[in-house]
mmCIF file with all atom_site columns, C-alpha atoms in Angstrom:
data_model
loop_
_atom_site.group_PDB
_atom_site.id
_atom_site.type_symbol
_atom_site.label_atom_id
_atom_site.label_alt_id
_atom_site.label_comp_id
_atom_site.label_asym_id
_atom_site.label_entity_id
_atom_site.label_seq_id
_atom_site.pdbx_PDB_ins_code
_atom_site.Cartn_x
_atom_site.Cartn_y
_atom_site.Cartn_z
_atom_site.occupancy
_atom_site.B_iso_or_equiv
_atom_site.pdbx_formal_charge
_atom_site.auth_seq_id
_atom_site.auth_comp_id
_atom_site.auth_asym_id
_atom_site.auth_atom_id
_atom_site.pdbx_PDB_model_num
ATOM 1   C CA . UNK L 1 1   ? -0.004  0.000  0.046  1.00 0.00 ? 650 UNK L CA 1
ATOM 2   C CA . UNK L 1 2   ? 1.516   3.437  -0.999 1.00 0.00 ? 651 UNK L CA 1
ATOM 3   C CA . UNK L 1 3   ? 2.641   5.425  2.026  1.00 0.00 ? 652 UNK L CA 1
ATOM 4   C CA . UNK L 1 4   ? 4.153   8.841  2.089  1.00 0.00 ? 653 UNK L CA 1
ATOM 5   C CA . UNK L 1 5   ? 4.862   11.792 4.304  1.00 0.00 ? 654 UNK L CA 1
ATOM 6   C CA . UNK L 1 6   ? 1.628   13.737 5.104  1.00 0.00 ? 655 UNK L CA 1
ATOM 7   C CA . UNK L 1 7   ? 1.490   17.362 4.005  1.00 0.00 ? 656 UNK L CA 1
ATOM 8   C CA . UNK L 1 8   ? -0.873  20.159 4.959  1.00 0.00 ? 657 UNK L CA 1
ATOM 9   C CA . UNK L 1 9   ? -2.787  19.421 1.724  1.00 0.00 ? 658 UNK L CA 1
ATOM 10  C CA . UNK L 1 10  ? -3.727  15.880 3.238  1.00 0.00 ? 659 UNK L CA 1
ATOM 11  C CA . UNK L 1 11  ? -5.678  17.452 6.055  1.00 0.00 ? 660 UNK L CA 1
ATOM 12  C CA . UNK L 1 12  ? -9.004  17.938 4.138  1.00 0.00 ? 661 UNK L CA 1
ATOM 13  C CA . UNK L 1 13  ? -8.876  14.202 3.203  1.00 0.00 ? 662 UNK L CA 1
ATOM 14  C CA . UNK L 1 14  ? -8.246  12.920 6.703  1.00 0.00 ? 663 UNK L CA 1
ATOM 15  C CA . UNK L 1 15  ? -10.148 15.434 8.795  1.00 0.00 ? 664 UNK L CA 1
ATOM 16  C CA . UNK L 1 16  ? -13.603 13.842 8.164  1.00 0.00 ? 665 UNK L CA 1
ATOM 17  C CA . UNK L 1 17  ? -12.602 10.414 9.537  1.00 0.00 ? 666 UNK L CA 1
ATOM 18  C CA . UNK L 1 18  ? -10.488 12.018 12.220 1.00 0.00 ? 667 UNK L CA 1
ATOM 19  C CA . UNK L 1 19  ? -13.638 13.946 13.334 1.00 0.00 ? 668 UNK L CA 1
ATOM 20  C CA . UNK L 1 20  ? -15.873 10.834 13.126 1.00 0.00 ? 669 UNK L CA 1
ATOM 21  C CA . UNK L 1 21  ? -13.477 8.650  15.062 1.00 0.00 ? 670 UNK L CA 1
ATOM 22  C CA . UNK L 1 22  ? -13.146 11.307 17.839 1.00 0.00 ? 671 UNK L CA 1
ATOM 23  C CA . UNK L 1 23  ? -16.917 11.790 17.981 1.00 0.00 ? 672 UNK L CA 1
ATOM 24  C CA . UNK L 1 24  ? -17.506 8.093  18.324 1.00 0.00 ? 673 UNK L CA 1
ATOM 25  C CA . UNK L 1 25  ? -15.370 8.183  21.427 1.00 0.00 ? 674 UNK L CA 1
ATOM 26  C CA . UNK L 1 26  ? -14.508 4.453  21.209 1.00 0.00 ? 675 UNK L CA 1
ATOM 27  C CA . UNK L 1 27  ? -10.792 4.344  20.712 1.00 0.00 ? 676 UNK L CA 1
ATOM 28  C CA . UNK L 1 28  ? -8.881  7.567  21.453 1.00 0.00 ? 677 UNK L CA 1
ATOM 29  C CA . UNK L 1 29  ? -8.557  9.674  24.539 1.00 0.00 ? 678 UNK L CA 1
ATOM 30  C CA . UNK L 1 30  ? -9.047  12.802 22.473 1.00 0.00 ? 679 UNK L CA 1
ATOM 31  C CA . UNK L 1 31  ? -11.814 15.299 22.932 1.00 0.00 ? 680 UNK L CA 1
ATOM 32  C CA . UNK L 1 32  ? -15.027 14.094 21.332 1.00 0.00 ? 681 UNK L CA 1
ATOM 33  C CA . UNK L 1 33  ? -15.537 17.320 19.354 1.00 0.00 ? 682 UNK L CA 1
ATOM 34  C CA . UNK L 1 34  ? -12.317 19.163 18.955 1.00 0.00 ? 683 UNK L CA 1
ATOM 35  C CA . UNK L 1 35  ? -12.345 22.420 17.051 1.00 0.00 ? 684 UNK L CA 1
ATOM 36  C CA . UNK L 1 36  ? -10.726 22.556 13.613 1.00 0.00 ? 685 UNK L CA 1
ATOM 37  C CA . UNK L 1 37  ? -7.655  24.108 15.146 1.00 0.00 ? 686 UNK L CA 1
ATOM 38  C CA . UNK L 1 38  ? -7.495  21.697 18.053 1.00 0.00 ? 687 UNK L CA 1
ATOM 39  C CA . UNK L 1 39  ? -7.819  18.682 15.734 1.00 0.00 ? 688 UNK L CA 1
ATOM 40  C CA . UNK L 1 40  ? -5.232  19.866 13.373 1.00 0.00 ? 689 UNK L CA 1
ATOM 41  C CA . UNK L 1 41  ? -2.782  20.643 16.230 1.00 0.00 ? 690 UNK L CA 1
ATOM 42  C CA . UNK L 1 42  ? -3.286  17.132 17.689 1.00 0.00 ? 691 UNK L CA 1
ATOM 43  C CA . UNK L 1 43  ? -2.584  15.235 14.444 1.00 0.00 ? 692 UNK L CA 1
ATOM 44  C CA . UNK L 1 44  ? -0.640  17.604 12.120 1.00 0.00 ? 693 UNK L CA 1
ATOM 45  C CA . UNK L 1 45  ? 2.068   19.184 14.262 1.00 0.00 ? 694 UNK L CA 1
ATOM 46  C CA . UNK L 1 46  ? 4.074   22.081 12.806 1.00 0.00 ? 695 UNK L CA 1
ATOM 47  C CA . UNK L 1 47  ? 7.114   21.193 10.755 1.00 0.00 ? 696 UNK L CA 1
ATOM 48  C CA . UNK L 1 48  ? 9.338   22.270 13.637 1.00 0.00 ? 697 UNK L CA 1
ATOM 49  C CA . UNK L 1 49  ? 7.825   19.634 16.074 1.00 0.00 ? 698 UNK L CA 1
ATOM 50  C CA . UNK L 1 50  ? 9.614   16.430 16.665 1.00 0.00 ? 699 UNK L CA 1
ATOM 51  C CA . UNK L 1 51  ? 6.871   14.397 15.036 1.00 0.00 ? 700 UNK L CA 1
ATOM 52  C CA . UNK L 1 52  ? 6.332   12.382 11.943 1.00 0.00 ? 701 UNK L CA 1
ATOM 53  C CA . UNK L 1 53  ? 2.993   11.869 10.117 1.00 0.00 ? 702 UNK L CA 1
ATOM 54  C CA . UNK L 1 54  ? 2.373   9.649  7.196  1.00 0.00 ? 703 UNK L CA 1
ATOM 55  C CA . UNK L 1 55  ? -0.632  8.846  5.131  1.00 0.00 ? 704 UNK L CA 1
ATOM 56  C CA . UNK L 1 56  ? -1.627  5.583  3.292  1.00 0.00 ? 705 UNK L CA 1
ATOM 57  C CA . UNK L 1 57  ? -3.467  6.389  0.090  1.00 0.00 ? 706 UNK L CA 1
ATOM 58  C CA . UNK L 1 58  ? -4.882  4.728  -2.936 1.00 0.00 ? 707 UNK L CA 1
ATOM 59  C CA . UNK L 1 59  ? -5.809  6.474  -6.156 1.00 0.00 ? 708 UNK L CA 1
ATOM 60  C CA . UNK L 1 60  ? -5.504  9.909  -4.428 1.00 0.00 ? 709 UNK L CA 1
ATOM 61  C CA . UNK L 1 61  ? -7.786  8.937  -1.515 1.00 0.00 ? 710 UNK L CA 1
ATOM 62  C CA . UNK L 1 62  ? -6.325  8.964  2.075  1.00 0.00 ? 711 UNK L CA 1
ATOM 63  C CA . UNK L 1 63  ? -7.161  5.623  3.613  1.00 0.00 ? 712 UNK L CA 1
ATOM 64  C CA . UNK L 1 64  ? -5.501  6.197  6.890  1.00 0.00 ? 713 UNK L CA 1
ATOM 65  C CA . UNK L 1 65  ? -2.713  8.114  8.719  1.00 0.00 ? 714 UNK L CA 1
ATOM 66  C CA . UNK L 1 66  ? -0.187  7.465  11.422 1.00 0.00 ? 715 UNK L CA 1
ATOM 67  C CA . UNK L 1 67  ? 1.402   10.029 13.837 1.00 0.00 ? 716 UNK L CA 1
ATOM 68  C CA . UNK L 1 68  ? 4.737   9.220  15.539 1.00 0.00 ? 717 UNK L CA 1
ATOM 69  C CA . UNK L 1 69  ? 6.547   11.195 18.072 1.00 0.00 ? 718 UNK L CA 1
ATOM 70  C CA . UNK L 1 70  ? 9.010   10.783 20.947 1.00 0.00 ? 719 UNK L CA 1
ATOM 71  C CA . UNK L 1 71  ? 7.139   9.458  24.001 1.00 0.00 ? 720 UNK L CA 1
ATOM 72  C CA . UNK L 1 72  ? 8.851   11.958 26.305 1.00 0.00 ? 721 UNK L CA 1
ATOM 73  C CA . UNK L 1 73  ? 11.526  14.694 26.026 1.00 0.00 ? 722 UNK L CA 1
ATOM 74  C CA . UNK L 1 74  ? 15.063  14.524 27.252 1.00 0.00 ? 723 UNK L CA 1
ATOM 75  C CA . UNK L 1 75  ? 16.006  11.137 28.745 1.00 0.00 ? 724 UNK L CA 1
ATOM 76  C CA . UNK L 1 76  ? 12.817  9.569  27.579 1.00 0.00 ? 725 UNK L CA 1
ATOM 77  C CA . UNK L 1 77  ? 13.165  10.558 23.962 1.00 0.00 ? 726 UNK L CA 1
ATOM 78  C CA . UNK L 1 78  ? 14.554  7.137  22.925 1.00 0.00 ? 727 UNK L CA 1
ATOM 79  C CA . UNK L 1 79  ? 11.082  5.729  23.346 1.00 0.00 ? 728 UNK L CA 1
ATOM 80  C CA . UNK L 1 80  ? 8.804   6.211  20.322 1.00 0.00 ? 729 UNK L CA 1
ATOM 81  C CA . UNK L 1 81  ? 5.060   6.502  20.477 1.00 0.00 ? 730 UNK L CA 1
ATOM 82  C CA . UNK L 1 82  ? 2.544   6.357  17.600 1.00 0.00 ? 731 UNK L CA 1
ATOM 83  C CA . UNK L 1 83  ? -1.137  6.379  16.965 1.00 0.00 ? 732 UNK L CA 1
ATOM 84  C CA . UNK L 1 84  ? -2.883  5.623  13.809 1.00 0.00 ? 733 UNK L CA 1
ATOM 85  C CA . UNK L 1 85  ? -6.315  5.952  12.306 1.00 0.00 ? 734 UNK L CA 1
ATOM 86  C CA . UNK L 1 86  ? -7.965  4.212  9.394  1.00 0.00 ? 735 UNK L CA 1
ATOM 87  C CA . UNK L 1 87  ? -11.006 5.738  7.648  1.00 0.00 ? 736 UNK L CA 1
ATOM 88  C CA . UNK L 1 88  ? -13.862 3.372  8.708  1.00 0.00 ? 737 UNK L CA 1
ATOM 89  C CA . UNK L 1 89  ? -14.979 3.371  5.099  1.00 0.00 ? 738 UNK L CA 1
ATOM 90  C CA . UNK L 1 90  ? -11.622 1.704  4.142  1.00 0.00 ? 739 UNK L CA 1
ATOM 91  C CA . UNK L 1 91  ? -11.037 -0.682 7.016  1.00 0.00 ? 740 UNK L CA 1
ATOM 92  C CA . UNK L 1 92  ? -10.194 -4.232 6.282  1.00 0.00 ? 741 UNK L CA 1
ATOM 93  C CA . UNK L 1 93  ? -8.044  -3.318 3.267  1.00 0.00 ? 742 UNK L CA 1
ATOM 94  C CA . UNK L 1 94  ? -4.640  -3.486 5.092  1.00 0.00 ? 743 UNK L CA 1
ATOM 95  C CA . UNK L 1 95  ? -4.094  0.176  5.710  1.00 0.00 ? 744 UNK L CA 1
ATOM 96  C CA . UNK L 1 96  ? -3.697  -0.319 9.505  1.00 0.00 ? 745 UNK L CA 1
ATOM 97  C CA . UNK L 1 97  ? -1.191  -3.090 9.017  1.00 0.00 ? 746 UNK L CA 1
ATOM 98  C CA . UNK L 1 98  ? 0.728   -1.015 6.467  1.00 0.00 ? 747 UNK L CA 1
ATOM 99  C CA . UNK L 1 99  ? 0.761   2.134  8.658  1.00 0.00 ? 748 UNK L CA 1
ATOM 100 C CA . UNK L 1 100 ? 1.799   0.387  11.895 1.00 0.00 ? 749 UNK L CA 1
ATOM 101 C CA . UNK L 1 101 ? 5.210   -0.904 10.892 1.00 0.00 ? 750 UNK L CA 1
ATOM 102 C CA . UNK L 1 102 ? 5.888   2.265  8.913  1.00 0.00 ? 751 UNK L CA 1
ATOM 103 C CA . UNK L 1 103 ? 5.047   4.508  11.850 1.00 0.00 ? 752 UNK L CA 1
ATOM 104 C CA . UNK L 1 104 ? 6.758   2.589  14.569 1.00 0.00 ? 753 UNK L CA 1
ATOM 105 C CA . UNK L 1 105 ? 9.547   0.361  13.601 1.00 0.00 ? 754 UNK L CA 1
ATOM 106 C CA . UNK L 1 106 ? 11.114  1.837  10.475 1.00 0.00 ? 755 UNK L CA 1
ATOM 107 C CA . UNK L 1 107 ? 11.008  5.433  11.426 1.00 0.00 ? 756 UNK L CA 1
ATOM 108 C CA . UNK L 1 108 ? 11.853  4.813  15.063 1.00 0.00 ? 757 UNK L CA 1
ATOM 109 C CA . UNK L 1 109 ? 14.901  2.691  14.186 1.00 0.00 ? 758 UNK L CA 1
ATOM 110 C CA . UNK L 1 110 ? 16.219  5.387  11.919 1.00 0.00 ? 759 UNK L CA 1
ATOM 111 C CA . UNK L 1 111 ? 15.868  7.873  14.838 1.00 0.00 ? 760 UNK L CA 1
ATOM 112 C CA . UNK L 1 112 ? 17.766  5.413  17.085 1.00 0.00 ? 761 UNK L CA 1
ATOM 113 C CA . UNK L 1 113 ? 14.781  4.753  19.246 1.00 0.00 ? 762 UNK L CA 1
ATOM 114 C CA . UNK L 1 114 ? 15.365  1.750  21.498 1.00 0.00 ? 763 UNK L CA 1
ATOM 115 C CA . UNK L 1 115 ? 11.748  0.785  22.061 1.00 0.00 ? 764 UNK L CA 1
ATOM 116 C CA . UNK L 1 116 ? 8.246   1.757  20.945 1.00 0.00 ? 765 UNK L CA 1
ATOM 117 C CA . UNK L 1 117 ? 5.074   2.142  23.126 1.00 0.00 ? 766 UNK L CA 1
ATOM 118 C CA . UNK L 1 118 ? 1.481   2.947  22.220 1.00 0.00 ? 767 UNK L CA 1
ATOM 119 C CA . UNK L 1 119 ? -0.130  5.800  24.048 1.00 0.00 ? 768 UNK L CA 1
ATOM 120 C CA . UNK L 1 120 ? -2.764  4.679  26.598 1.00 0.00 ? 769 UNK L CA 1
ATOM 121 C CA . UNK L 1 121 ? -6.011  4.355  24.882 1.00 0.00 ? 770 UNK L CA 1
ATOM 122 C CA . UNK L 1 122 ? -8.820  1.833  24.381 1.00 0.00 ? 771 UNK L CA 1
ATOM 123 C CA . UNK L 1 123 ? -7.611  -0.725 21.945 1.00 0.00 ? 772 UNK L CA 1
ATOM 124 C CA . UNK L 1 124 ? -10.163 -2.853 19.990 1.00 0.00 ? 773 UNK L CA 1
ATOM 125 C CA . UNK L 1 125 ? -9.737  -6.619 19.563 1.00 0.00 ? 774 UNK L CA 1
ATOM 126 C CA . UNK L 1 126 ? -8.694  -6.218 15.900 1.00 0.00 ? 775 UNK L CA 1
ATOM 127 C CA . UNK L 1 127 ? -6.126  -3.566 16.868 1.00 0.00 ? 776 UNK L CA 1
ATOM 128 C CA . UNK L 1 128 ? -4.743  -5.724 19.707 1.00 0.00 ? 777 UNK L CA 1
ATOM 129 C CA . UNK L 1 129 ? -4.438  -8.685 17.313 1.00 0.00 ? 778 UNK L CA 1
ATOM 130 C CA . UNK L 1 130 ? -2.562  -6.493 14.844 1.00 0.00 ? 779 UNK L CA 1
ATOM 131 C CA . UNK L 1 131 ? -0.192  -5.197 17.593 1.00 0.00 ? 780 UNK L CA 1
ATOM 132 C CA . UNK L 1 132 ? 0.437   -8.780 18.716 1.00 0.00 ? 781 UNK L CA 1
ATOM 133 C CA . UNK L 1 133 ? 1.303   -9.716 15.079 1.00 0.00 ? 782 UNK L CA 1
ATOM 134 C CA . UNK L 1 134 ? 3.761   -6.814 15.042 1.00 0.00 ? 783 UNK L CA 1
ATOM 135 C CA . UNK L 1 135 ? 5.504   -8.054 18.203 1.00 0.00 ? 784 UNK L CA 1
ATOM 136 C CA . UNK L 1 136 ? 3.985   -5.704 20.796 1.00 0.00 ? 785 UNK L CA 1
ATOM 137 C CA . UNK L 1 137 ? 3.170   -6.944 24.312 1.00 0.00 ? 786 UNK L CA 1
ATOM 138 C CA . UNK L 1 138 ? 0.737   -5.628 26.767 1.00 0.00 ? 787 UNK L CA 1
ATOM 139 C CA . UNK L 1 139 ? 2.751   -4.379 29.700 1.00 0.00 ? 788 UNK L CA 1
ATOM 140 C CA . UNK L 1 140 ? -0.288  -3.642 31.872 1.00 0.00 ? 789 UNK L CA 1
ATOM 141 C CA . UNK L 1 141 ? -3.802  -2.369 31.883 1.00 0.00 ? 790 UNK L CA 1
ATOM 142 C CA . UNK L 1 142 ? -5.207  0.606  33.831 1.00 0.00 ? 791 UNK L CA 1
ATOM 143 C CA . UNK L 1 143 ? -8.507  -0.741 35.069 1.00 0.00 ? 792 UNK L CA 1
ATOM 144 C CA . UNK L 1 144 ? -11.502 1.513  34.175 1.00 0.00 ? 793 UNK L CA 1
ATOM 145 C CA . UNK L 1 145 ? -9.052  4.037  32.508 1.00 0.00 ? 794 UNK L CA 1
ATOM 146 C CA . UNK L 1 146 ? -11.313 4.829  29.551 1.00 0.00 ? 795 UNK L CA 1
ATOM 147 C CA . UNK L 1 147 ? -15.035 5.676  29.501 1.00 0.00 ? 796 UNK L CA 1
ATOM 148 C CA . UNK L 1 148 ? -16.399 3.978  26.463 1.00 0.00 ? 797 UNK L CA 1
ATOM 149 C CA . UNK L 1 149 ? -19.721 5.336  25.280 1.00 0.00 ? 798 UNK L CA 1
ATOM 150 C CA . UNK L 1 150 ? -21.409 1.888  25.148 1.00 0.00 ? 799 UNK L CA 1
ATOM 151 C CA . UNK L 1 151 ? -19.328 -0.358 27.364 1.00 0.00 ? 800 UNK L CA 1
ATOM 152 C CA . UNK L 1 152 ? -18.851 1.962  30.239 1.00 0.00 ? 801 UNK L CA 1
ATOM 153 C CA . UNK L 1 153 ? -15.550 2.099  32.026 1.00 0.00 ? 802 UNK L CA 1
ATOM 154 C CA . UNK L 1 154 ? -12.979 -0.178 30.358 1.00 0.00 ? 803 UNK L CA 1
ATOM 155 C CA . UNK L 1 155 ? -9.219  -0.806 30.826 1.00 0.00 ? 804 UNK L CA 1
ATOM 156 C CA . UNK L 1 156 ? -6.495  0.975  28.937 1.00 0.00 ? 805 UNK L CA 1
ATOM 157 C CA . UNK L 1 157 ? -3.729  -1.156 27.743 1.00 0.00 ? 806 UNK L CA 1
ATOM 158 C CA . UNK L 1 158 ? -0.059  -0.012 27.617 1.00 0.00 ? 807 UNK L CA 1
ATOM 159 C CA . UNK L 1 159 ? 1.806   -1.885 24.854 1.00 0.00 ? 808 UNK L CA 1
ATOM 160 C CA . UNK L 1 160 ? 5.539   -2.127 24.165 1.00 0.00 ? 809 UNK L CA 1
ATOM 161 C CA . UNK L 1 161 ? 7.937   -3.496 21.615 1.00 0.00 ? 810 UNK L CA 1
ATOM 162 C CA . UNK L 1 162 ? 11.742  -3.406 21.835 1.00 0.00 ? 811 UNK L CA 1
ATOM 163 C CA . UNK L 1 163 ? 13.246  -2.149 18.593 1.00 0.00 ? 812 UNK L CA 1
ATOM 164 C CA . UNK L 1 164 ? 16.870  -2.602 19.404 1.00 0.00 ? 813 UNK L CA 1
ATOM 165 C CA . UNK L 1 165 ? 18.986  -3.492 22.406 1.00 0.00 ? 814 UNK L CA 1
ATOM 166 C CA . UNK L 1 166 ? 20.911  -0.202 22.234 1.00 0.00 ? 815 UNK L CA 1
ATOM 167 C CA . UNK L 1 167 ? 19.365  3.231  21.716 1.00 0.00 ? 816 UNK L CA 1
ATOM 168 C CA . UNK L 1 168 ? 21.123  6.573  21.678 1.00 0.00 ? 817 UNK L CA 1
ATOM 169 C CA . UNK L 1 169 ? 20.191  8.434  24.882 1.00 0.00 ? 818 UNK L CA 1
ATOM 170 C CA . UNK L 1 170 ? 18.220  11.525 24.103 1.00 0.00 ? 819 UNK L CA 1
ATOM 171 C CA . UNK L 1 171 ? 17.601  10.532 20.506 1.00 0.00 ? 820 UNK L CA 1
ATOM 172 C CA . UNK L 1 172 ? 14.690  12.593 19.339 1.00 0.00 ? 821 UNK L CA 1
ATOM 173 C CA . UNK L 1 173 ? 12.251  11.034 16.983 1.00 0.00 ? 822 UNK L CA 1
ATOM 174 C CA . UNK L 1 174 ? 11.748  13.319 14.100 1.00 0.00 ? 823 UNK L CA 1
#
């Protein structure tokens, strides 16, 4: 599946599914109804930010997107974090699988990240299966850490995958 760096011109193509996924409130700990400015700032950081955003597209249509960044600054910058979203209209076509290794492992290794973690959020069974296939392990679960609109309070999983045995201390993921 074709993958490339996201540009500002991609925002109109991914904003509708970003908005719908946030409004559904089932997977991300984002506000349910962020303003246009808040939504863009959450997903499309300025070029100067230490973040990396890619899109998966087919025939000019954005199918999904991944956002990768250093989990923390300073002495925690060697741990990469990433989130990805796939347009619900295009789920089941491999965009999530294509975006996941692109976002985490390839880019993180090039930035000398030693490990990768997912931000704490509600992970669906298909997403958990994908993470497992990619070598991620659940480190722990925060009981009732997410308020799902239909299921009530459910646990938040923290997942991890080692990328290398050595990482450069303070290596920023850019």
